[in-house]
Short mmCIF file of C-alpha atoms and ligand atoms in Angstrom, two decimals:
data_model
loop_
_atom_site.label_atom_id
_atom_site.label_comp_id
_atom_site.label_asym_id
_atom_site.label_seq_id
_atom_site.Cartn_x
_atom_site.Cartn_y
_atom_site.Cartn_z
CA UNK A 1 -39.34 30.13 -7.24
CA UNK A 2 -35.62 29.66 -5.45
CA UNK A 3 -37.12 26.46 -3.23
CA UNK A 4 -34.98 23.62 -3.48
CA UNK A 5 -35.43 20.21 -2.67
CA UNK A 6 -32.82 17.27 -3.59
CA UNK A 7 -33.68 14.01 -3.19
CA UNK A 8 -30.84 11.04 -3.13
CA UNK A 9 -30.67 7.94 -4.44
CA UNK A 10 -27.73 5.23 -3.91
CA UNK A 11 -24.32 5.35 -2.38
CA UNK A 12 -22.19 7.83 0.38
CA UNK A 13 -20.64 9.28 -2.87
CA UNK A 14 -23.98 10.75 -4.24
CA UNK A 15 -24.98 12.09 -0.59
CA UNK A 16 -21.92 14.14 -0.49
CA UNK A 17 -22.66 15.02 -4.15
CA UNK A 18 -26.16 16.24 -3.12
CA UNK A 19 -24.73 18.03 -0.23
CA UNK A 20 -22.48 20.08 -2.31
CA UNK A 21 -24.59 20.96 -4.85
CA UNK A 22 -27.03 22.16 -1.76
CA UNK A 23 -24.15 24.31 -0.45
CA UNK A 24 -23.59 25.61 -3.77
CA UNK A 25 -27.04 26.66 -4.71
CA UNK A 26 -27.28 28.25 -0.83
CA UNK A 27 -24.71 30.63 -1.92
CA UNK A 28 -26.73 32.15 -5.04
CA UNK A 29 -29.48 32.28 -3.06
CA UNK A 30 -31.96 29.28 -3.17
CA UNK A 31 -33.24 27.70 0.19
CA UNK A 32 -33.20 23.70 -0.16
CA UNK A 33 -36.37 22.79 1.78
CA UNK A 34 -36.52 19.73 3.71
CA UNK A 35 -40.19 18.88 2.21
CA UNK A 36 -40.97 17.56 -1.41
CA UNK A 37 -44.32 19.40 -1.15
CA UNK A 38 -42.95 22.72 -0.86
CA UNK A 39 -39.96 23.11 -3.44
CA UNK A 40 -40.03 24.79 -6.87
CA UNK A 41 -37.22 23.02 -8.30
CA UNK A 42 -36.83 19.40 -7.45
CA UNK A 43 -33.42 17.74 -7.94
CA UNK A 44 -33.26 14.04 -8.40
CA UNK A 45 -29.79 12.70 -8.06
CA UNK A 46 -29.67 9.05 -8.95
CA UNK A 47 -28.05 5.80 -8.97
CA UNK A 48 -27.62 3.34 -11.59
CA UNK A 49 -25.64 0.22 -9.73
CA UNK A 50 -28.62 -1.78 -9.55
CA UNK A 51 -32.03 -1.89 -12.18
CA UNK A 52 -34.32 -1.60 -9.38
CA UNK A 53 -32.84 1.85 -8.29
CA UNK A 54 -33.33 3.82 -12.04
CA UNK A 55 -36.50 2.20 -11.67
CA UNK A 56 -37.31 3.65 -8.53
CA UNK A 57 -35.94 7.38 -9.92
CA UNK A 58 -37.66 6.93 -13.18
CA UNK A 59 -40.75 6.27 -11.18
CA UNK A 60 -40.13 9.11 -8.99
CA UNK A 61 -39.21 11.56 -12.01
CA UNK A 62 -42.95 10.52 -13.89
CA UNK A 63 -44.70 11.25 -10.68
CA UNK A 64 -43.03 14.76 -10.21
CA UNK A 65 -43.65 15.68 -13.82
CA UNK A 66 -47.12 15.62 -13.51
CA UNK A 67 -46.78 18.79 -10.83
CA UNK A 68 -46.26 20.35 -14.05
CA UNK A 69 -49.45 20.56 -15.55
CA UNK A 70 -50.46 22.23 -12.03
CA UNK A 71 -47.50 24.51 -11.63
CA UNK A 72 -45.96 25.23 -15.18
CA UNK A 73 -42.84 26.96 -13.23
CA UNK A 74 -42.11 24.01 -11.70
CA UNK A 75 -38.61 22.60 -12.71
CA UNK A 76 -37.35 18.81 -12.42
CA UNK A 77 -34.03 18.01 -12.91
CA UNK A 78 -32.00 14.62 -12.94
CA UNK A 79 -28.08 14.65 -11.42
CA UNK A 80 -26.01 11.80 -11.43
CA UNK A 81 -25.21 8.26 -12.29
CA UNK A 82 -28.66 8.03 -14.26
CA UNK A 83 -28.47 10.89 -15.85
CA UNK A 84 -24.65 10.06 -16.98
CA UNK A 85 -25.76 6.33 -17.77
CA UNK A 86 -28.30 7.48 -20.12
CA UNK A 87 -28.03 10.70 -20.74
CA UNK A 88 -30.42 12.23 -23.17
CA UNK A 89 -32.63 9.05 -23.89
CA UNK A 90 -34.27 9.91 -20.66
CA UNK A 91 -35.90 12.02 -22.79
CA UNK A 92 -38.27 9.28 -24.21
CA UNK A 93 -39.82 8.26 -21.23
CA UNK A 94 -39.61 11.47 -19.62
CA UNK A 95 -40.20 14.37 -21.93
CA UNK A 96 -40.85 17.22 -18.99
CA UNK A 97 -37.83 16.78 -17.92
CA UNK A 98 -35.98 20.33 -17.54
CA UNK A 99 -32.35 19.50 -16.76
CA UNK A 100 -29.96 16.34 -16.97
CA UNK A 101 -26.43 16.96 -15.29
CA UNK A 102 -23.74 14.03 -15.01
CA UNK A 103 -21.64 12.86 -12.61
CA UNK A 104 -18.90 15.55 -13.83
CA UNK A 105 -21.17 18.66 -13.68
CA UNK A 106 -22.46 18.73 -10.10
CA UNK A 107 -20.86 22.56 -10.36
CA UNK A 108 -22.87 23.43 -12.97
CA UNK A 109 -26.39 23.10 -11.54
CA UNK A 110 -26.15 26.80 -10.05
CA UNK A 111 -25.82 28.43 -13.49
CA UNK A 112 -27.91 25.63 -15.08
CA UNK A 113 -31.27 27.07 -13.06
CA UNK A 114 -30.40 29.92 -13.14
CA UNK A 115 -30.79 29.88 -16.66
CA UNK A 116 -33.96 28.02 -16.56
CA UNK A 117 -35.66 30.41 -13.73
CA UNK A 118 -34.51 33.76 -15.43
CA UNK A 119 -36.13 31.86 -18.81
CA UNK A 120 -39.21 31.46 -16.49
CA UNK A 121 -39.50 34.86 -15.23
CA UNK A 122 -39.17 36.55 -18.75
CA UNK A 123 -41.70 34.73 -19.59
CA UNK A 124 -39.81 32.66 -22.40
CA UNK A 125 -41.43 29.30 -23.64
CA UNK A 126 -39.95 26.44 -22.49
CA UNK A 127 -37.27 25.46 -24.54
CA UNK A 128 -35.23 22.24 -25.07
CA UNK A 129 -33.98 20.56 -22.23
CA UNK A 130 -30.58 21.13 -20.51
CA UNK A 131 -28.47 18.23 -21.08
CA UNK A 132 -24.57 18.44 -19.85
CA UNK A 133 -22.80 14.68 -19.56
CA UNK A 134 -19.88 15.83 -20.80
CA UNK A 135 -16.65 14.66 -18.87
CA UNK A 136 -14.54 17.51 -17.62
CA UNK A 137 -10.88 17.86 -16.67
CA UNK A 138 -10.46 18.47 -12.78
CA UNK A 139 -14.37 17.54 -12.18
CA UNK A 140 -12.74 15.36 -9.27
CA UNK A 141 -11.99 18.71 -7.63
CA UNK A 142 -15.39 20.56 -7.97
CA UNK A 143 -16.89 18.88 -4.93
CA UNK A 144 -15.78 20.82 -1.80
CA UNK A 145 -18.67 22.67 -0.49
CA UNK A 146 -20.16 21.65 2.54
CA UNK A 147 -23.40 22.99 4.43
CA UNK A 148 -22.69 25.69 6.95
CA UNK A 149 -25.74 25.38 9.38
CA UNK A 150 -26.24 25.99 12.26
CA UNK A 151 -25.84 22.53 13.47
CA UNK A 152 -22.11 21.61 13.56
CA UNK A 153 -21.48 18.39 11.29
CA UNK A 154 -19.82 16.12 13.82
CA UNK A 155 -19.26 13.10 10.99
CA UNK A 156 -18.46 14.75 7.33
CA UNK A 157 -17.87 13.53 4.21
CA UNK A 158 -14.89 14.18 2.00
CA UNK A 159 -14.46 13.23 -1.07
CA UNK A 160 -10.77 12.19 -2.06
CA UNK A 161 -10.80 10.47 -5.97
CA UNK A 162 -13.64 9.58 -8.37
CA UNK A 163 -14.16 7.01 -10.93
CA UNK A 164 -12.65 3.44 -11.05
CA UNK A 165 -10.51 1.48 -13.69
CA UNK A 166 -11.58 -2.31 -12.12
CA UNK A 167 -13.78 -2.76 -14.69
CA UNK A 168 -15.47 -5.92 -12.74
CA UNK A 169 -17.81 -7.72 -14.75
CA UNK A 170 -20.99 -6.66 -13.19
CA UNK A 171 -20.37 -3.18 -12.72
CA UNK A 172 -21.40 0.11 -14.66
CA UNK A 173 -19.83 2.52 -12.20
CA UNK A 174 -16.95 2.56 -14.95
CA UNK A 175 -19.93 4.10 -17.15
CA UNK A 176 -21.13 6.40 -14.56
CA UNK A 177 -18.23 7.97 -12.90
CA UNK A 178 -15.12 7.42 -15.50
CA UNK A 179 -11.80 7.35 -15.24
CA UNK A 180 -9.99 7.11 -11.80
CA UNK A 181 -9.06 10.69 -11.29
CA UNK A 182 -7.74 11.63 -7.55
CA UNK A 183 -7.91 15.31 -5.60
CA UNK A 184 -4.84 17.01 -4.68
CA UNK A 185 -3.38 15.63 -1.29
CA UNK A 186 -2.93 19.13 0.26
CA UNK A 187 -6.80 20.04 -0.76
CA UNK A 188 -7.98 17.09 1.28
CA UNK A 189 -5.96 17.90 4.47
CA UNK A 190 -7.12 21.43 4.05
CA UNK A 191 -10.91 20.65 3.60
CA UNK A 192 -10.59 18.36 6.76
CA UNK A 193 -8.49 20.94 8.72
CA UNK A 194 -11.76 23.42 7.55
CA UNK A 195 -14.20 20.96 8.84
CA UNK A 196 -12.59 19.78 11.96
CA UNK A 197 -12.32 23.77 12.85
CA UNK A 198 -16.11 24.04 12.22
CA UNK A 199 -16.68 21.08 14.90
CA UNK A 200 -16.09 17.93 13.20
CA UNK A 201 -14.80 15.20 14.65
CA UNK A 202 -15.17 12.05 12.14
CA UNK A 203 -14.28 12.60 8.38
CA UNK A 204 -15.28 9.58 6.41
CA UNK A 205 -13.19 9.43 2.64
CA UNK A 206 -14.58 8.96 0.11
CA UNK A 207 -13.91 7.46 -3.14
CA UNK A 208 -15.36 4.73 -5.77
CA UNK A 209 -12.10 2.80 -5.13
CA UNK A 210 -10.34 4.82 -2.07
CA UNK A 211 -7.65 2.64 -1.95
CA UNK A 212 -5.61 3.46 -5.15
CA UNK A 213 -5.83 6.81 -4.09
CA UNK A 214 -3.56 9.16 -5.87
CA UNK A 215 -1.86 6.23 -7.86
CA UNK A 216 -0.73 8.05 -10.51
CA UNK A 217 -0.22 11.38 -8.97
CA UNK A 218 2.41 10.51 -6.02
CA UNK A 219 5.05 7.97 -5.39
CA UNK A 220 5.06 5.12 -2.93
CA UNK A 221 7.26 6.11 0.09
CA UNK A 222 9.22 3.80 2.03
CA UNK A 223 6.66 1.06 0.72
CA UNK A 224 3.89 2.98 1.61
CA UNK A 225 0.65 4.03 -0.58
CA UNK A 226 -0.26 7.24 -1.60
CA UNK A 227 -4.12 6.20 0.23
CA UNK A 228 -1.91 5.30 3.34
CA UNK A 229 -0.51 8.55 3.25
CA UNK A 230 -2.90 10.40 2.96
CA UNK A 231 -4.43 8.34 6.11
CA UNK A 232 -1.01 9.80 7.82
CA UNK A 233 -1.64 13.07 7.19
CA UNK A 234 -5.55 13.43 7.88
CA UNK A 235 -4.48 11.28 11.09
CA UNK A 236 -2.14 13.97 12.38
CA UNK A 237 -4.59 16.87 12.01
CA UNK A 238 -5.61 17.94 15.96
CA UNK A 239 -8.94 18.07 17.39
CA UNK A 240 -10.08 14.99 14.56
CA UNK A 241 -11.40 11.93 16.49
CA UNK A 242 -11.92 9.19 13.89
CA UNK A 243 -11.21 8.93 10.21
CA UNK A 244 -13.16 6.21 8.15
CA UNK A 245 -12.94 5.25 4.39
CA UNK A 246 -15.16 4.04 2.09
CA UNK A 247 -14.94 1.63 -0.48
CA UNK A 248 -11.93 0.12 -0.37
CA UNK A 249 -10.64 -2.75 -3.13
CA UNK A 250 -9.22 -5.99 -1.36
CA UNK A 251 -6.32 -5.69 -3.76
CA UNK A 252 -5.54 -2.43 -1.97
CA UNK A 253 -5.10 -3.76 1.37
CA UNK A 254 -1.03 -4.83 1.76
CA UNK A 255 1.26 -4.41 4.53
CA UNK A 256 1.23 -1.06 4.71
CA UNK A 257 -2.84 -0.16 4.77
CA UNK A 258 -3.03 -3.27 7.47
CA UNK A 259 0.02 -1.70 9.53
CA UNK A 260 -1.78 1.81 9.25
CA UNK A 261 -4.73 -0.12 11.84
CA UNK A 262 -2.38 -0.69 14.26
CA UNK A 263 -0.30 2.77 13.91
CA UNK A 264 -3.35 5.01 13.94
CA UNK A 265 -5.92 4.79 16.42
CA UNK A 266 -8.47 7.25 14.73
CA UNK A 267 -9.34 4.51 11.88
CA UNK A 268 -11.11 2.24 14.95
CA UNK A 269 -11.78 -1.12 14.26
CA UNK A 270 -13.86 -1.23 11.41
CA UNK A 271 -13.50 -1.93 7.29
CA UNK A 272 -15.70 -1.74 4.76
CA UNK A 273 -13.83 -4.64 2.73
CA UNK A 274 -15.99 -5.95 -0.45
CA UNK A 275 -15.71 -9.47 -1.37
CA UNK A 276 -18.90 -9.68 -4.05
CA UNK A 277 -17.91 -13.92 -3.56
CA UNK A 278 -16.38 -16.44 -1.98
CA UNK A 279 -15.84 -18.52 -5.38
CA UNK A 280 -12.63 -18.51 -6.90
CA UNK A 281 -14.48 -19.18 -9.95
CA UNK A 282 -17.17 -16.64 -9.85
CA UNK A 283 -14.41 -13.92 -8.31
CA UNK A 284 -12.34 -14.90 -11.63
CA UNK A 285 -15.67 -14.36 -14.04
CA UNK A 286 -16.20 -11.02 -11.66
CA UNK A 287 -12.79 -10.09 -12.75
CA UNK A 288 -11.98 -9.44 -9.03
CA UNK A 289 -8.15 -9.60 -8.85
CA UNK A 290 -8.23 -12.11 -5.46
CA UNK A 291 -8.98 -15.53 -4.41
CA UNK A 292 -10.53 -16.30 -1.33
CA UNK A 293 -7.72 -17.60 0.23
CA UNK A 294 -6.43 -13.80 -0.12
CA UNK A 295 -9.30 -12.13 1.07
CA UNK A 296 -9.21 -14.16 4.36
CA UNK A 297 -5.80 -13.34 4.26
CA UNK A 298 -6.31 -9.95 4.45
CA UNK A 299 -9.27 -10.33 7.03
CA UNK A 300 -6.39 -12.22 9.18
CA UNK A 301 -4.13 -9.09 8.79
CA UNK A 302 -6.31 -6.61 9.87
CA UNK A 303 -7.23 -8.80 12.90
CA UNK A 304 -3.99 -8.98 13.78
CA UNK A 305 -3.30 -5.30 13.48
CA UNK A 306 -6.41 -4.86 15.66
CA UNK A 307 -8.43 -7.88 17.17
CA UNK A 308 -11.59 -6.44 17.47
CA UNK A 309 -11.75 -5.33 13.87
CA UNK A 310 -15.14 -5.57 12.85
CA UNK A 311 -16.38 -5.82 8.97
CA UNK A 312 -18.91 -5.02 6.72
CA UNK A 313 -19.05 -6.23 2.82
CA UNK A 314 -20.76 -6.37 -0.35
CA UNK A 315 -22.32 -9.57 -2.04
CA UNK A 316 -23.45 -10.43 -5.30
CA UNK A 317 -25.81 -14.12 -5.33
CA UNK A 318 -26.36 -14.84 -8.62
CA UNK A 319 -23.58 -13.56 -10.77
CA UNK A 320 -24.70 -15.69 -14.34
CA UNK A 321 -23.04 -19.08 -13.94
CA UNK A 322 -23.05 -19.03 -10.19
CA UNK A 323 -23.57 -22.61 -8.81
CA UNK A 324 -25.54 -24.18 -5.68
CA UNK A 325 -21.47 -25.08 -4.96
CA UNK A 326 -20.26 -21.38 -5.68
CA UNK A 327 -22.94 -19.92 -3.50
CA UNK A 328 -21.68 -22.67 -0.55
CA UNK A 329 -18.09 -20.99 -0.87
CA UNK A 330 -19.94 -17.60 -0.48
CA UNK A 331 -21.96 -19.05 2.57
CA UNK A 332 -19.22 -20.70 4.22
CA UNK A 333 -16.92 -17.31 3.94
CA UNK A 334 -19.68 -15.21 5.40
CA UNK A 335 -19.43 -17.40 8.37
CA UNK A 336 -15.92 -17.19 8.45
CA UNK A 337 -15.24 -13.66 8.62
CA UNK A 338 -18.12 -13.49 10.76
CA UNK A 339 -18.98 -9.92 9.42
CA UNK A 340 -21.11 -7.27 11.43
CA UNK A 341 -23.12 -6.44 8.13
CA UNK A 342 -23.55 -7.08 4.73
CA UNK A 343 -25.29 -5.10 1.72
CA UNK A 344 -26.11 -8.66 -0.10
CA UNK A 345 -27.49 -7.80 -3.78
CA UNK A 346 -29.23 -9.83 -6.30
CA UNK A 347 -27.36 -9.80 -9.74
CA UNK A 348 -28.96 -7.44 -11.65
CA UNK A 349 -27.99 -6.58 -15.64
CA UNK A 350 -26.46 -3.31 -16.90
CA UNK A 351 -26.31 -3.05 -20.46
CA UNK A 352 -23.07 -2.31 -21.73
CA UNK A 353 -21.04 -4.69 -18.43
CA UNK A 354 -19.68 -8.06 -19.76
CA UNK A 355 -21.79 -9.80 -17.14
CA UNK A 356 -24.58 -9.21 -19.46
CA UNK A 357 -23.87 -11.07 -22.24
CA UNK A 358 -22.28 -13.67 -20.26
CA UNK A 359 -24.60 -17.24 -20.09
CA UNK A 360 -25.99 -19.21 -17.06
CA UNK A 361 -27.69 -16.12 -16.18
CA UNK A 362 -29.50 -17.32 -12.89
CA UNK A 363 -33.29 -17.39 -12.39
CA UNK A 364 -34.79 -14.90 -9.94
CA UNK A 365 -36.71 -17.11 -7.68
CA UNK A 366 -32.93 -18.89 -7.22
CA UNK A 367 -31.59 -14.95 -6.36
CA UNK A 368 -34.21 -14.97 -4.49
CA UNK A 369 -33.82 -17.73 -2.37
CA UNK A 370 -29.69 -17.40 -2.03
CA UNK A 371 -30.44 -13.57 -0.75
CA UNK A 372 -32.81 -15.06 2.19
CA UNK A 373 -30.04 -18.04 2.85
CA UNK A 374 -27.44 -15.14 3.45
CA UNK A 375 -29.61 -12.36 5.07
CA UNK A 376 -30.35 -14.99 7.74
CA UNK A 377 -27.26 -15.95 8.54
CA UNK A 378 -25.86 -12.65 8.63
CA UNK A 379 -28.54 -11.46 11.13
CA UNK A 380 -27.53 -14.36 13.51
CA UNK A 381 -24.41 -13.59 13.08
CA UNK A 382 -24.83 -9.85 13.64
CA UNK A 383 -26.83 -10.57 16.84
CA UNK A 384 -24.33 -12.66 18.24
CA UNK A 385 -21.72 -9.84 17.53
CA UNK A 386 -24.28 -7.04 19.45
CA UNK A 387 -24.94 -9.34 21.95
CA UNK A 388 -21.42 -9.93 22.88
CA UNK A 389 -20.29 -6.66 23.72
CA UNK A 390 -23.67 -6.21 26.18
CA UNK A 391 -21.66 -5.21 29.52
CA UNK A 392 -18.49 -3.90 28.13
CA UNK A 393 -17.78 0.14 28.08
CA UNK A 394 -17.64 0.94 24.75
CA UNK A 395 -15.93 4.39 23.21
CA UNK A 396 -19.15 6.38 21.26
CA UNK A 397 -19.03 9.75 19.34
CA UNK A 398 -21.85 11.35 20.09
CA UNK A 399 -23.52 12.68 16.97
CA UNK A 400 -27.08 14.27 18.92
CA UNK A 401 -29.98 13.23 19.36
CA UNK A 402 -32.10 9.98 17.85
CA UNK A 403 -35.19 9.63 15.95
CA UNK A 404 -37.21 10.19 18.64
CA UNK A 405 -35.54 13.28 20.11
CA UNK A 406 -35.37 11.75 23.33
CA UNK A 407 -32.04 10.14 23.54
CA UNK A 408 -28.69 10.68 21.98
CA UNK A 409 -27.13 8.89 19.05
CA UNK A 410 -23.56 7.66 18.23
CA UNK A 411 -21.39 5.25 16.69
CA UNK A 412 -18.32 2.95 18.46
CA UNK A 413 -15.30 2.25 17.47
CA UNK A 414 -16.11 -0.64 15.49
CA UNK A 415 -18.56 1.58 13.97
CA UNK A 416 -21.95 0.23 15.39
CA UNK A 417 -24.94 2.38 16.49
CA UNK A 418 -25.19 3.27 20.24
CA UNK A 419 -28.26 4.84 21.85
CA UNK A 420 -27.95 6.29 25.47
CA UNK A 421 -29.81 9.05 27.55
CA UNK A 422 -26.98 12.62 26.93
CA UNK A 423 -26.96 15.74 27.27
CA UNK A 424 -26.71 17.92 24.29
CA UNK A 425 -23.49 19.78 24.95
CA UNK A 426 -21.76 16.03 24.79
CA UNK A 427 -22.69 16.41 20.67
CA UNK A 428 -18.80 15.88 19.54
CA UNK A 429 -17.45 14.43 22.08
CA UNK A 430 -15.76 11.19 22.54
CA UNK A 431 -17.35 9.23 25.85
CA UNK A 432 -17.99 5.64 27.42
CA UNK A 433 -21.11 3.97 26.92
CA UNK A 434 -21.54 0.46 28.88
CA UNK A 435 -23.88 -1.43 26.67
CA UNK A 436 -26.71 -3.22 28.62
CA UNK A 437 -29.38 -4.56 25.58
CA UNK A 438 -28.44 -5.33 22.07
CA UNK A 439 -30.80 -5.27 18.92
CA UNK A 440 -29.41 -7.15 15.57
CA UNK A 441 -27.86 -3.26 14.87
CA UNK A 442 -28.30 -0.94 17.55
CA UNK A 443 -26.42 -1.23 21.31
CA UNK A 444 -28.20 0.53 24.03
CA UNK A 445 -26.67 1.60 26.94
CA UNK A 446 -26.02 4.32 29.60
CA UNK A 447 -23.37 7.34 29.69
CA UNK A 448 -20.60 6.17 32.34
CA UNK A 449 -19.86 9.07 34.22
CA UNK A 450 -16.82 10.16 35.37
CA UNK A 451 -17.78 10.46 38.69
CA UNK A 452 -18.70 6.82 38.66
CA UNK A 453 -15.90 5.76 37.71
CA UNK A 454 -13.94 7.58 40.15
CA UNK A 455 -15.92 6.05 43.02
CA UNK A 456 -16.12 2.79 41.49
CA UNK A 457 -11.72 3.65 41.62
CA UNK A 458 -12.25 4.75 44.74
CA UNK A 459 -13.77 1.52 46.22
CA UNK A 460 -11.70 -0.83 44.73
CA UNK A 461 -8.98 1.51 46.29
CA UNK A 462 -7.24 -0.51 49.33
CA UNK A 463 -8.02 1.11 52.53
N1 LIG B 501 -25.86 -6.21 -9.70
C1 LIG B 501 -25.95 -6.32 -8.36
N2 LIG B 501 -25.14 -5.69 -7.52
C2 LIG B 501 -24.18 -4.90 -8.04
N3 LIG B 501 -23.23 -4.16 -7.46
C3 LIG B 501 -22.55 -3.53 -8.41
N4 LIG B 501 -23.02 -3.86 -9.62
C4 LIG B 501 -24.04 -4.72 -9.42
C5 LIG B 501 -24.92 -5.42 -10.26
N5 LIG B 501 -24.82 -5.32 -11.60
C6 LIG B 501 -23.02 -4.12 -6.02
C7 LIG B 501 -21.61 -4.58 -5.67
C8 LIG B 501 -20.93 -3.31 -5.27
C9 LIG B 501 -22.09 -2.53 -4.70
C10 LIG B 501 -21.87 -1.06 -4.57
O1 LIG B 501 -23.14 -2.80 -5.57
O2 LIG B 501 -21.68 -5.47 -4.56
O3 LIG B 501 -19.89 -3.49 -4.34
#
């Protein structure tokens, strides 16, 4: 009865939401099982940024309920964005659902089966389902248990502030995750100071807009951000390799964020910097708050802070109005930055956004087509990127071993996957990798010893 399993849908946010409420429901007692087959209780925790993915949990949830019939104990519960998005009218298309926690209630789960088990055991009928999507004061803060396995976590996630006021046309996130509420700086230092004592070495923030961290809470100093400071402060904790952030705004990104890349080595060279389009127009009707001409800007700044910054974005083809010209500007900036990657998405409606009532919405077979254009492109372009660093030594943080076991995993610098033959004490650790073969996303390439490269020293070494 106290087998968990929780699957996750959507972003790095709802990961380290699933993760916590794992950690949480360890410490009453409930194993989370790595295998649907096996769990009692099976936690979906959802996404609602794009149709297709409440589809896909929707789907999943009606599957699941049928294990019902077979195992009346069984209990299903939705967490998250769905569930906040649309709350108790789940209900009609799935009635066997047993719980339905928001975005703001992740701490709740623990008591919330309890409840339902110990209604189980005595044998009580089922009863109406849980529903909690209630926003709560200091929810920002409930999120700071992590798994204590017996594998060290050598890249973590933190969570630093929730919920975003941008209000972008498109977007429901607004909906899902509220107001912009940020965690105490002190609690964040502390949680990373925990984590990097329990063997972690990379501590990725995280935030639905990271970069007007702690806006309202603390003061600019000097000209400097309360995000930016915080990046000081993580940055100064020993024994903590890299530090990585994720997602930024554009808007957030003045002198002093583009200064930190230069000042502190952990961030590497890599940003997550969405641009959604490369139309003035269509960034206007987005209610983005930047031209192009800024954005590139910006890419310029943090290029010049660090020249081999590499950079991934988001991009929306087919925002309603968006022309054969507006989706040029979006073409012609993706080969301008030249990113690494790209997480292009087809417009999709959420009721309630303003981008839903708006006209010119675009057929799909155009989405369609303006998806292939860019995913093309930015697989060239990604290819040429791998390919150029084949035969340079790269720094990689070795996270352990691949997906076949065999070889050891890590990421660079510029945040792209290595793969090299390790050995398993090297989990953790910082070490150079010379790249010999390139895929579109993955470097490959061989440890460089230390020993090598004192006799390779050695022979260059005049006599
Ligand atoms: N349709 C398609 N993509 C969307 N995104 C957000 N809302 C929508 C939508 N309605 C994309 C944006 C955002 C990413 C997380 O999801 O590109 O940056």
């Amino acid at each position: 009865m106290n087998r968990v399993h929780i699957k996750t849908y959507g972003c790095q946010m709802n990961e380290r939401d699933s993760e916590a409420v794992a950690a949480m429901l360890r410490a009453r007692g409930y194993r989370i099982v790595a295998s649907e087959d096996e769990c009692d209780v099976l936690l979906l925790n959802t996404c609602s940024v794009r149709d297709a993915a409440e589809q896909k949990a929707i789907g999943k949830a009606g599957y699941s309920a049928a294990r019902k019939r077979r195992n009346p104990d069984f209990i299903l519960g939705i967490l998250g964005c769905m569930a906040q998005n649309r709350g108790a009218t789940l209900l009609d298309r799935l009635p066997d659902v047993d719980l339905i926690v928001g975005t703001q209630k992740f701490h709740r789960v623990p008591d919330y089966l309890d409840n339902l088990r110990a209604a189980r055991e005595a044998g009580i009928p089922l009863g109406e389902t849980i529903v909690d999507t209630a926003a709560e004061a200091g929810s920002q803060s409930t999120i700071r248990d992590h798994l204590d396995g017996p594998d060290t976590q050598v890249c973590a996630f933190v969570s630093i502030q929730q919920g975003c006021n941008m209000n972008c046309a498109f977007c429901i996130v607004p909906t899902t995750r509220g107001d912009e509420r940020s965690r105490p700086m002190d609690d964040i230092v502390r949680e990373c100071e925990g984590l990097v004592a329990r063997g972690t070495r990379e501590v990725t923030l995280l935030g639905q807009i990271v970069t007007s961290y702690g806006r309202r809470d603390y003061a600019h100093a000097a000209g400097v951000s309360p995000f930016v400071q915080l990046l000081e402060r993580v940055h100064a904790i020993p024994g903590l390799e890299r530090i990585r952030f994720t997602s930024p705004h554009p808007r957030g990104f003045r002198e002093d964020l583009a200064g930190a890349f230069g000042r502190l080595p952990k961030l590497g060279e890599y940003v997550h910097l969405p641009v959604q389009s490369g139309s003035d127009r269509i960034l206007r009707a987005m209610k983005r708050p930047y031209t192009r001409a800024r954005y590139l800007e910006i890419v310029d700044s943090l290029r010049a802070a660090q020249p081999a910054m590499a950079f991934s974005t988001d991009i929306i083809v087919g925002f309603p109005g968006e022309t054969e010209a507006d989706f040029e500007e979006t073409r012609s900036l993706c080969e301008a930055v030249d990113y690494d990657m790209a997480y292009i998405f087809k417009y999709s409606v959420r009721s309630g956004t303003p981008a839903a009532a708006m006209p010119g919405q675009v057929p799909d077979q155009v989405k369609e087509e303006r998806n292939r254009v860019l995913l093309e492109l930015l697989r060239a372009g990604s290819l040429r990127r791998t390919q150029a660093l084949v035969g340079t030594v790269q720094e990689v943080l070795v996270e352990g071993p691949d997906k076949t076991g065999l070889r050891f995993t890590g990421r660079t610098r510029g945040n792209r996957v290595a793969v090299f033959d390790a050995a398993p004490r090297l989990a953790g650790s910082l070490v150079p990798v010379e790249i010999t073969r390139a895929s579109v996303s993955t470097l490959y390439g061989d440890l460089v010893l230390a020993d090598a490269g004192l006799q390779t020293a050695l022979a260059a070494a005049p006599l």
